[in-house]
Amino acid sequence: MTLRNGWEMVVGLEVHTELKTATKMFCGCANSFGSEPNTSVCPVCLGLPGSLPVLNERAIELAMAIGMALHSTIAPSTFHRKNYFYPDMPKDFQISQYDLPINLGGYLDLPDGSRVSIERAHLEEDTGKSTHLGGSGRIHGADRSLVDYNRSGVPLVEIVSGPDIRSSAQARAYVVELRGILIATGASDGRMEEGSLRIDANVSVRQADAPFGTRCEIKNLNSLRSLQRAIDYEAARQVDLIEEGGTVRQETRHWDENVGATSTMRTKEEAEDYRYFREPDLVDLAPDQSWQDRVRAQLPPMPAERRSTLRARISEPVPTVLDAVEVVIDLGLDPFVHAALDRGVEPALALARAANELAGDLDGTSRLAAAAFCDTLLMEQRGELSATQAKTVLAELLARGGDPRDIAALMGYEQLSSDSLGSTVAGLIEEFPDEWTRYRDGDEKLAQFFIGQVMKVTKGQANGKAVVAELRARR
Amino acid sequence: MKTAEQVAREVRSGATTAMAELNAALSAVRERNEELNVFLHVDEKGARAAASRIDERVARGEAVGPLAGVPVALKDNLCQNGVPTTCSSRILEGWRPPYNATVVDRLLAAGAVPVGKTNLDEFAMGSSTENSAFGPTKNPLNPSRVPGGSSGGSAAAVAADMTPIAIGSDTGGSIRQPAALCGLVGVKPSYGLVSRYGLIAFASSLDQIGPLTKTVMDAAIVLEAIAGHDPMDSTSLPEPAPSLVAHVESGVVGKRIALVRELVDGADPDVVASVDQAVAALREAGATVVELSIPEFRLGLSAYYLIAPAEASSNLARFDGVRYGLRVKRDDVTAMMEATRTAGFGAEVKRRIMLGTYALSAGYFDAYYGQALKVRTRMIEAFARAYRQVDMLIGATTPSVAFEFGSKTSDPMAMYLSDVFTIPTNLSGEAAISVPFGTGEAGLPIGVQLLGPGRSEALLLAGARVLEIADGRP
């Protein structure tokens, strides 16, 4: 969406990601999603009097890995207390990094070639989770409030971008690329629907090249769709406001997905004074060079690198193929594609099956052996399976695993050998002499006619490409 | 009454039993607790179980620790599994921690028998125990006087011969000041020497746990038992407990000591006289004593009363009625928190939360908290300069002997001033010990303070031992 009358939006994002550590940030409790409420708790993450935090080394390593992937400087850092009262925060302060974050600066390059600067990526702890029952259903005016502290003390990294984003589509691309990095580093599973990725968007508008306007912060955008819609809505709202002679007030706003609008949560004047100060219960954090080197050595290739590696192996510059490359990289399916290319599968087929069939059942890919994927595609390429049959076989492999040849046999897919395809084609040439003559004289459209006839005869079990090859051979 | 050293020796040899020692302690408590208000809770059942375990081990010929069968009193800001822990505050009434402080675990491992929880100024904020929500503790040496604070209950337990040893915490002098006022030895260890895990925090960067005992040797035994790295406390020093008992009789021959002008200025004449006699005794024992001025010490009180309340305002936020302790019911969570905290905290705690909140607020941070941190840095540098010239410092622990009840309660500043000599060590995170030396007004004991750099406990204990002998307790 472009804004009218030369307005430009300026967006910066704060992305919070829960780290996939085995234990919480400051204690030994399991970091697990979906356990019975208040079962993964101890004196430390319940903030009981006298308890003290001890840093989880794995959380530090994952935070460093994220920073390294974002080209940040790993800096000596400290922890602060962010003080405010809230029932799901057991100490009534949150331990967070403030003026000295572990990752300073950096950037993220997007697939469209644009670059978004990173201001910082710092460590902090998550809060518990409140549920408000009855009455208003919100914290004030509910009949009862229940708190689950399982999430309390789960490690988070907050990644703060510079105000470099200029459209909601770019914001989306930034989050997708960042999510790819978080998945690649092992820091996060990237599941927005489970809340392991939460986004706040700072939005302002200005005339091109004018100084930045006053920004509003939209809190807790939990899906890519919400992110895009909320940014577009908010930028348009600010333009309307300014053009009507009003001014934008610096404030925190809430996005209502159902209404499709943002509304005021609190103004700058109402903003809390968090009284940040150094957390005296923790010591400073300064990972030495050898620790940093160990983390860096274990970094897998990031999406950008994997994308260019994959593109380099694909000759046809078709836009749809490029879309498939994006999907394959975002979802980390490129190892399957590389395996297929290694075995001689055509790039377009390998990409299409990965971007559609595998992407449709990501959980199933854990059951799918790369060899089985390659075998299925080769069978399809050789004409032993039709496209429909190959897809069915893949679906079965994703659901239960196994050997594609056994599955094809079990499904009763007739092996259309080139011999039987040859005799089918020969029969059709006899049956449709006029059409055959026109095809032989160069009317390629007739190929489709013969494919249709072959499919009819074989009940869809033939492979279109194999039919064309057979027709060409007899031309 | 027997010292801890004697009790442990006799328990090990079979001359007495842990149960007999416990019974003696319990009967002393029964006799005087009502009058003195020392213990807020006596855990008779738990204590008997601990004593039995020790006696069984001795009977089986198993090794028992250096505090075998020694009854110990715990300041009621230390968590003990299943035992009510209040910090002398209404806000924690009825709360029983589900875990032991590391110090409690270590005392138990050393064979000690925790008898109960002692009174303190609410959340350790005070110098007389008059700020306790459960009434003041009286000084066993003169019940019209305060025992000092905030570890006043722990000091009184030892001074009243209820237990041979007690554990306190020292944020600005809360071990050394009551030790001085009750005629005991009190150690504020180097920051990080003793784990704070399970100590309900007042000011995390200043708090340290330490012993209150009758003798220097007992202080060494207790400190050696509770010190050493704890993985549960990130600020805990990385090394194991130092060897202290072995150094108690090392003497001070050749040691250089500085009498610090700022650690006696403003003290009563009887106190100054005791410090002078202590200096003479140290010279007599072979030390060189010089005089030194450390002007930065004058800034300590102001810096302390910004840093400690600032940290406290955050540490005490969790007492909100949501999870444990007092809850004053209201329709709304914010109203419930406000009502709970209003009803649960006493006046001094509220005063310090207000002070600390203000000092950390946007617009005031730099002028107050930020400035106090700079003073703290200067204090650390000033100590470091002094310790390049001498091995330890000497001065008074408190400006006066134990004062009358009510004499300072109407004027917070007068009360705060009773910690003026002890606060600098907390700000620098170093070590100090108070040892009784001479008596003053009304025959009450006077405490002399020895201060040393971080990890200098062995040196300080040896110095204190010299003074103990010179004061007639060989």
PDB file of C-alpha atoms in Angstrom, chain B residues 196-419:
ATOM      1  CA  ARG B 196      22.879 -14.516  50.078  1.00  0.00           C
ATOM      2  CA  TYR B 197      20.603 -17.199  48.628  1.00  0.00           C
ATOM      3  CA  GLY B 198      17.617 -17.364  50.966  1.00  0.00           C
ATOM      4  CA  LEU B 199      18.336 -14.065  52.703  1.00  0.00           C
ATOM      5  CA  ILE B 200      15.306 -11.853  52.093  1.00  0.00           C
ATOM      6  CA  ALA B 201      16.944  -8.903  50.423  1.00  0.00           C
ATOM      7  CA  PHE B 202      16.968  -5.394  51.838  1.00  0.00           C
ATOM      8  CA  ALA B 203      19.690  -3.898  49.594  1.00  0.00           C
ATOM      9  CA  SER B 204      21.207  -6.608  47.446  1.00  0.00           C
ATOM     10  CA  SER B 205      24.517  -4.903  46.693  1.00  0.00           C
ATOM     11  CA  LEU B 206      25.177  -4.245  50.415  1.00  0.00           C
ATOM     12  CA  ASP B 207      23.671  -7.223  52.272  1.00  0.00           C
ATOM     13  CA  GLN B 208      25.982  -9.800  53.828  1.00  0.00           C
ATOM     14  CA  ILE B 209      25.275 -12.568  56.317  1.00  0.00           C
ATOM     15  CA  GLY B 210      27.574 -13.074  59.276  1.00  0.00           C
ATOM     16  CA  PRO B 211      27.937 -14.416  62.819  1.00  0.00           C
ATOM     17  CA  LEU B 212      27.266 -12.897  66.250  1.00  0.00           C
ATOM     18  CA  THR B 213      29.194 -14.743  68.956  1.00  0.00           C
ATOM     19  CA  LYS B 214      30.687 -14.432  72.415  1.00  0.00           C
ATOM     20  CA  THR B 215      34.240 -15.123  71.266  1.00  0.00           C
ATOM     21  CA  VAL B 216      36.438 -14.436  68.273  1.00  0.00           C
ATOM     22  CA  MET B 217      37.117 -18.148  67.894  1.00  0.00           C
ATOM     23  CA  ASP B 218      33.408 -18.899  67.655  1.00  0.00           C
ATOM     24  CA  ALA B 219      33.049 -16.212  64.994  1.00  0.00           C
ATOM     25  CA  ALA B 220      35.850 -17.876  63.013  1.00  0.00           C
ATOM     26  CA  ILE B 221      34.245 -21.326  63.354  1.00  0.00           C
ATOM     27  CA  VAL B 222      30.823 -20.106  62.224  1.00  0.00           C
ATOM     28  CA  LEU B 223      32.161 -18.013  59.367  1.00  0.00           C
ATOM     29  CA  GLU B 224      34.305 -20.848  58.081  1.00  0.00           C
ATOM     30  CA  ALA B 225      31.240 -23.097  58.124  1.00  0.00           C
ATOM     31  CA  ILE B 226      28.947 -20.756  56.201  1.00  0.00           C
ATOM     32  CA  ALA B 227      31.400 -19.126  53.759  1.00  0.00           C
ATOM     33  CA  GLY B 228      32.422 -20.330  50.311  1.00  0.00           C
ATOM     34  CA  HIS B 229      31.106 -20.282  46.776  1.00  0.00           C
ATOM     35  CA  ASP B 230      27.451 -21.017  46.146  1.00  0.00           C
ATOM     36  CA  PRO B 231      26.270 -21.576  42.564  1.00  0.00           C
ATOM     37  CA  MET B 232      22.836 -20.225  43.582  1.00  0.00           C
ATOM     38  CA  ASP B 233      24.249 -16.727  44.194  1.00  0.00           C
ATOM     39  CA  SER B 234      25.801 -15.054  41.131  1.00  0.00           C
ATOM     40  CA  THR B 235      27.591 -12.537  43.354  1.00  0.00           C
ATOM     41  CA  SER B 236      29.173 -15.258  45.466  1.00  0.00           C
ATOM     42  CA  LEU B 237      32.997 -15.275  45.365  1.00  0.00           C
ATOM     43  CA  PRO B 238      34.287 -18.109  43.181  1.00  0.00           C
ATOM     44  CA  GLU B 239      36.525 -19.760  45.767  1.00  0.00           C
ATOM     45  CA  PRO B 240      35.821 -22.156  48.660  1.00  0.00           C
ATOM     46  CA  ALA B 241      35.641 -20.975  52.280  1.00  0.00           C
ATOM     47  CA  PRO B 242      38.924 -19.532  53.549  1.00  0.00           C
ATOM     48  CA  SER B 243      40.797 -21.074  56.435  1.00  0.00           C
ATOM     49  CA  LEU B 244      39.995 -18.845  59.421  1.00  0.00           C
ATOM     50  CA  VAL B 245      40.130 -20.890  62.635  1.00  0.00           C
ATOM     51  CA  ALA B 246      43.788 -21.672  61.985  1.00  0.00           C
ATOM     52  CA  HIS B 247      44.611 -17.948  61.879  1.00  0.00           C
ATOM     53  CA  VAL B 248      42.803 -16.718  64.990  1.00  0.00           C
ATOM     54  CA  GLU B 249      45.914 -16.871  67.171  1.00  0.00           C
ATOM     55  CA  SER B 250      48.234 -15.375  64.518  1.00  0.00           C
ATOM     56  CA  GLY B 251      48.596 -12.076  66.384  1.00  0.00           C
ATOM     57  CA  VAL B 252      49.436  -8.698  64.863  1.00  0.00           C
ATOM     58  CA  VAL B 253      53.202  -8.556  65.053  1.00  0.00           C
ATOM     59  CA  GLY B 254      54.471  -6.324  62.239  1.00  0.00           C
ATOM     60  CA  LYS B 255      50.974  -5.415  61.083  1.00  0.00           C
ATOM     61  CA  ARG B 256      50.325  -1.831  60.090  1.00  0.00           C
ATOM     62  CA  ILE B 257      47.087  -0.373  61.375  1.00  0.00           C
ATOM     63  CA  ALA B 258      45.556   3.081  60.868  1.00  0.00           C
ATOM     64  CA  LEU B 259      43.304   4.794  63.365  1.00  0.00           C
ATOM     65  CA  VAL B 260      40.837   6.621  61.154  1.00  0.00           C
ATOM     66  CA  ARG B 261      39.810  10.024  62.423  1.00  0.00           C
ATOM     67  CA  GLU B 262      36.389   9.804  60.709  1.00  0.00           C
ATOM     68  CA  LEU B 263      35.694   6.549  62.603  1.00  0.00           C
ATOM     69  CA  VAL B 264      35.895   8.214  66.016  1.00  0.00           C
ATOM     70  CA  ASP B 265      34.836  11.809  65.310  1.00  0.00           C
ATOM     71  CA  GLY B 266      31.504  12.470  66.995  1.00  0.00           C
ATOM     72  CA  ALA B 267      31.693   9.419  69.242  1.00  0.00           C
ATOM     73  CA  ASP B 268      31.056   9.727  72.970  1.00  0.00           C
ATOM     74  CA  PRO B 269      34.234  10.243  75.083  1.00  0.00           C
ATOM     75  CA  ASP B 270      33.949   6.807  76.696  1.00  0.00           C
ATOM     76  CA  VAL B 271      33.874   5.229  73.247  1.00  0.00           C
ATOM     77  CA  VAL B 272      36.863   7.259  72.038  1.00  0.00           C
ATOM     78  CA  ALA B 273      38.757   6.263  75.165  1.00  0.00           C
ATOM     79  CA  SER B 274      38.121   2.581  74.455  1.00  0.00           C
ATOM     80  CA  VAL B 275      39.376   2.937  70.906  1.00  0.00           C
ATOM     81  CA  ASP B 276      42.529   4.635  72.224  1.00  0.00           C
ATOM     82  CA  GLN B 277      43.091   1.795  74.681  1.00  0.00           C
ATOM     83  CA  ALA B 278      42.572  -0.710  71.890  1.00  0.00           C
ATOM     84  CA  VAL B 279      45.201   1.086  69.808  1.00  0.00           C
ATOM     85  CA  ALA B 280      47.588   0.874  72.740  1.00  0.00           C
ATOM     86  CA  ALA B 281      46.881  -2.820  73.128  1.00  0.00           C
ATOM     87  CA  LEU B 282      47.596  -3.472  69.436  1.00  0.00           C
ATOM     88  CA  ARG B 283      50.883  -1.543  69.689  1.00  0.00           C
ATOM     89  CA  GLU B 284      51.703  -3.564  72.761  1.00  0.00           C
ATOM     90  CA  ALA B 285      51.090  -6.730  70.729  1.00  0.00           C
ATOM     91  CA  GLY B 286      53.555  -5.668  68.057  1.00  0.00           C
ATOM     92  CA  ALA B 287      51.532  -3.699  65.530  1.00  0.00           C
ATOM     93  CA  THR B 288      52.403  -0.282  64.173  1.00  0.00           C
ATOM     94  CA  VAL B 289      49.511   2.146  64.483  1.00  0.00           C
ATOM     95  CA  VAL B 290      49.340   5.414  62.571  1.00  0.00           C
ATOM     96  CA  GLU B 291      46.612   8.034  62.313  1.00  0.00           C
ATOM     97  CA  LEU B 292      44.805   8.615  59.069  1.00  0.00           C
ATOM     98  CA  SER B 293      42.000  10.797  57.767  1.00  0.00           C
ATOM     99  CA  ILE B 294      39.672   9.429  55.077  1.00  0.00           C
ATOM    100  CA  PRO B 295      37.362  12.393  54.361  1.00  0.00           C
ATOM    101  CA  GLU B 296      35.256  10.311  51.924  1.00  0.00           C
ATOM    102  CA  PHE B 297      33.833   8.455  54.945  1.00  0.00           C
ATOM    103  CA  ARG B 298      31.798  11.570  55.739  1.00  0.00           C
ATOM    104  CA  LEU B 299      29.860  11.055  52.500  1.00  0.00           C
ATOM    105  CA  GLY B 300      28.997   7.456  53.310  1.00  0.00           C
ATOM    106  CA  LEU B 301      25.763   8.016  55.189  1.00  0.00           C
ATOM    107  CA  SER B 302      24.205  10.171  52.442  1.00  0.00           C
ATOM    108  CA  ALA B 303      25.175   7.764  49.677  1.00  0.00           C
ATOM    109  CA  TYR B 304      23.947   4.810  51.697  1.00  0.00           C
ATOM    110  CA  TYR B 305      20.554   6.370  52.314  1.00  0.00           C
ATOM    111  CA  LEU B 306      20.036   6.678  48.565  1.00  0.00           C
ATOM    112  CA  ILE B 307      21.497   3.353  47.385  1.00  0.00           C
ATOM    113  CA  ALA B 308      19.967   1.110  50.049  1.00  0.00           C
ATOM    114  CA  PRO B 309      16.423   2.545  49.769  1.00  0.00           C
ATOM    115  CA  ALA B 310      16.639   2.522  45.952  1.00  0.00           C
ATOM    116  CA  GLU B 311      17.409  -1.189  45.915  1.00  0.00           C
ATOM    117  CA  ALA B 312      14.878  -1.812  48.669  1.00  0.00           C
ATOM    118  CA  SER B 313      12.113  -0.068  46.720  1.00  0.00           C
ATOM    119  CA  SER B 314      12.622  -2.675  44.001  1.00  0.00           C
ATOM    120  CA  ASN B 315      13.346  -5.673  46.258  1.00  0.00           C
ATOM    121  CA  LEU B 316      10.194  -5.069  48.301  1.00  0.00           C
ATOM    122  CA  ALA B 317       7.929  -4.635  45.258  1.00  0.00           C
ATOM    123  CA  ARG B 318       7.126  -8.362  45.203  1.00  0.00           C
ATOM    124  CA  PHE B 319       5.202  -8.093  48.473  1.00  0.00           C
ATOM    125  CA  ASP B 320       2.007  -7.289  46.613  1.00  0.00           C
ATOM    126  CA  GLY B 321      -0.551  -9.721  48.031  1.00  0.00           C
ATOM    127  CA  VAL B 322      -0.709 -11.788  44.833  1.00  0.00           C
ATOM    128  CA  ARG B 323       1.287 -14.886  45.759  1.00  0.00           C
ATOM    129  CA  TYR B 324       1.986 -15.102  49.516  1.00  0.00           C
ATOM    130  CA  GLY B 325       1.737 -13.335  52.835  1.00  0.00           C
ATOM    131  CA  LEU B 326      -0.857 -10.725  53.635  1.00  0.00           C
ATOM    132  CA  ARG B 327      -3.667  -9.911  51.189  1.00  0.00           C
ATOM    133  CA  VAL B 328      -6.165  -7.164  51.912  1.00  0.00           C
ATOM    134  CA  LYS B 329      -9.121  -7.963  49.690  1.00  0.00           C
ATOM    135  CA  ARG B 330     -10.354  -5.382  47.210  1.00  0.00           C
ATOM    136  CA  ASP B 331     -12.408  -5.621  44.005  1.00  0.00           C
ATOM    137  CA  ASP B 332      -9.536  -4.745  41.752  1.00  0.00           C
ATOM    138  CA  VAL B 333      -5.944  -5.979  41.603  1.00  0.00           C
ATOM    139  CA  THR B 334      -4.351  -2.508  41.794  1.00  0.00           C
ATOM    140  CA  ALA B 335      -6.528  -1.563  44.754  1.00  0.00           C
ATOM    141  CA  MET B 336      -5.702  -4.912  46.404  1.00  0.00           C
ATOM    142  CA  MET B 337      -1.952  -4.314  45.996  1.00  0.00           C
ATOM    143  CA  GLU B 338      -2.215  -0.774  47.397  1.00  0.00           C
ATOM    144  CA  ALA B 339      -4.327  -1.820  50.356  1.00  0.00           C
ATOM    145  CA  THR B 340      -2.059  -4.792  51.105  1.00  0.00           C
ATOM    146  CA  ARG B 341       1.115  -2.735  51.043  1.00  0.00           C
ATOM    147  CA  THR B 342      -0.468   0.089  53.012  1.00  0.00           C
ATOM    148  CA  ALA B 343      -1.568  -2.298  55.750  1.00  0.00           C
ATOM    149  CA  GLY B 344       1.454  -4.626  55.599  1.00  0.00           C
ATOM    150  CA  PHE B 345       4.433  -2.292  55.770  1.00  0.00           C
ATOM    151  CA  GLY B 346       5.446  -0.217  58.765  1.00  0.00           C
ATOM    152  CA  ALA B 347       6.349   3.486  58.729  1.00  0.00           C
ATOM    153  CA  GLU B 348      10.126   3.130  58.318  1.00  0.00           C
ATOM    154  CA  VAL B 349       9.774   0.640  55.458  1.00  0.00           C
ATOM    155  CA  LYS B 350       7.340   2.972  53.705  1.00  0.00           C
ATOM    156  CA  ARG B 351       9.684   5.904  54.252  1.00  0.00           C
ATOM    157  CA  ARG B 352      12.555   4.045  52.619  1.00  0.00           C
ATOM    158  CA  ILE B 353      10.439   2.754  49.725  1.00  0.00           C
ATOM    159  CA  MET B 354       9.364   6.349  49.069  1.00  0.00           C
ATOM    160  CA  LEU B 355      12.960   7.596  49.300  1.00  0.00           C
ATOM    161  CA  GLY B 356      14.236   4.886  46.997  1.00  0.00           C
ATOM    162  CA  THR B 357      11.452   5.271  44.465  1.00  0.00           C
ATOM    163  CA  TYR B 358      12.134   8.975  44.324  1.00  0.00           C
ATOM    164  CA  ALA B 359      15.894   8.507  43.977  1.00  0.00           C
ATOM    165  CA  LEU B 360      15.403   6.250  40.935  1.00  0.00           C
ATOM    166  CA  SER B 361      12.709   8.346  39.236  1.00  0.00           C
ATOM    167  CA  ALA B 362      13.158   9.881  35.818  1.00  0.00           C
ATOM    168  CA  GLY B 363      14.505  13.392  36.233  1.00  0.00           C
ATOM    169  CA  TYR B 364      15.959  12.704  39.690  1.00  0.00           C
ATOM    170  CA  PHE B 365      18.047   9.597  38.983  1.00  0.00           C
ATOM    171  CA  ASP B 366      21.261  11.430  38.088  1.00  0.00           C
ATOM    172  CA  ALA B 367      21.057  13.861  40.990  1.00  0.00           C
ATOM    173  CA  TYR B 368      20.359  11.216  43.612  1.00  0.00           C
ATOM    174  CA  TYR B 369      20.991   7.566  42.787  1.00  0.00           C
ATOM    175  CA  GLY B 370      23.548   8.329  40.079  1.00  0.00           C
ATOM    176  CA  GLN B 371      25.404  10.717  42.380  1.00  0.00           C
ATOM    177  CA  ALA B 372      25.350   8.186  45.204  1.00  0.00           C
ATOM    178  CA  LEU B 373      26.960   5.595  42.922  1.00  0.00           C
ATOM    179  CA  LYS B 374      29.763   8.068  42.194  1.00  0.00           C
ATOM    180  CA  VAL B 375      30.286   8.578  45.909  1.00  0.00           C
ATOM    181  CA  ARG B 376      30.389   4.825  46.330  1.00  0.00           C
ATOM    182  CA  THR B 377      33.135   4.589  43.716  1.00  0.00           C
ATOM    183  CA  ARG B 378      35.107   7.298  45.520  1.00  0.00           C
ATOM    184  CA  MET B 379      34.634   5.417  48.767  1.00  0.00           C
ATOM    185  CA  ILE B 380      36.042   2.247  47.206  1.00  0.00           C
ATOM    186  CA  GLU B 381      39.021   4.199  45.884  1.00  0.00           C
ATOM    187  CA  ALA B 382      39.597   5.831  49.260  1.00  0.00           C
ATOM    188  CA  PHE B 383      39.656   2.442  51.002  1.00  0.00           C
ATOM    189  CA  ALA B 384      42.031   1.101  48.344  1.00  0.00           C
ATOM    190  CA  ARG B 385      44.408   4.043  48.931  1.00  0.00           C
ATOM    191  CA  ALA B 386      44.356   3.402  52.681  1.00  0.00           C
ATOM    192  CA  TYR B 387      45.018  -0.316  52.228  1.00  0.00           C
ATOM    193  CA  ARG B 388      48.066   0.441  50.135  1.00  0.00           C
ATOM    194  CA  GLN B 389      49.520   2.076  53.287  1.00  0.00           C
ATOM    195  CA  VAL B 390      48.221  -0.185  56.052  1.00  0.00           C
ATOM    196  CA  ASP B 391      46.877  -3.700  56.587  1.00  0.00           C
ATOM    197  CA  MET B 392      43.764  -2.696  58.468  1.00  0.00           C
ATOM    198  CA  LEU B 393      41.865   0.228  59.941  1.00  0.00           C
ATOM    199  CA  ILE B 394      40.559   0.771  63.441  1.00  0.00           C
ATOM    200  CA  GLY B 395      37.768   2.917  64.825  1.00  0.00           C
ATOM    201  CA  ALA B 396      34.625   2.794  66.881  1.00  0.00           C
ATOM    202  CA  THR B 397      31.713   0.565  65.851  1.00  0.00           C
ATOM    203  CA  THR B 398      29.066   2.947  67.185  1.00  0.00           C
ATOM    204  CA  PRO B 399      29.090   6.533  68.474  1.00  0.00           C
ATOM    205  CA  SER B 400      27.660   5.484  71.851  1.00  0.00           C
ATOM    206  CA  VAL B 401      26.788   2.527  74.045  1.00  0.00           C
ATOM    207  CA  ALA B 402      23.267   1.082  73.934  1.00  0.00           C
ATOM    208  CA  PHE B 403      20.710   3.898  74.043  1.00  0.00           C
ATOM    209  CA  GLU B 404      17.315   4.165  75.738  1.00  0.00           C
ATOM    210  CA  PHE B 405      14.153   3.035  74.021  1.00  0.00           C
ATOM    211  CA  GLY B 406      12.402   5.873  72.224  1.00  0.00           C
ATOM    212  CA  SER B 407      15.427   8.170  72.364  1.00  0.00           C
ATOM    213  CA  LYS B 408      15.855   8.246  68.583  1.00  0.00           C
ATOM    214  CA  THR B 409      12.515   7.027  67.212  1.00  0.00           C
ATOM    215  CA  SER B 410      11.088  10.502  66.619  1.00  0.00           C
ATOM    216  CA  ASP B 411      14.140  11.602  64.621  1.00  0.00           C
ATOM    217  CA  PRO B 412      15.077   9.225  61.764  1.00  0.00           C
ATOM    218  CA  MET B 413      18.314  11.134  61.135  1.00  0.00           C
ATOM    219  CA  ALA B 414      19.521  10.594  64.710  1.00  0.00           C
ATOM    220  CA  MET B 415      18.788   6.881  64.297  1.00  0.00           C
ATOM    221  CA  TYR B 416      20.565   6.758  60.939  1.00  0.00           C
ATOM    222  CA  LEU B 417      23.646   8.354  62.517  1.00  0.00           C
ATOM    223  CA  SER B 418      24.155   5.353  64.791  1.00  0.00           C
ATOM    224  CA  ASP B 419      25.414   3.521  61.661  1.00  0.00           C
TER     225      ASP B 419
END
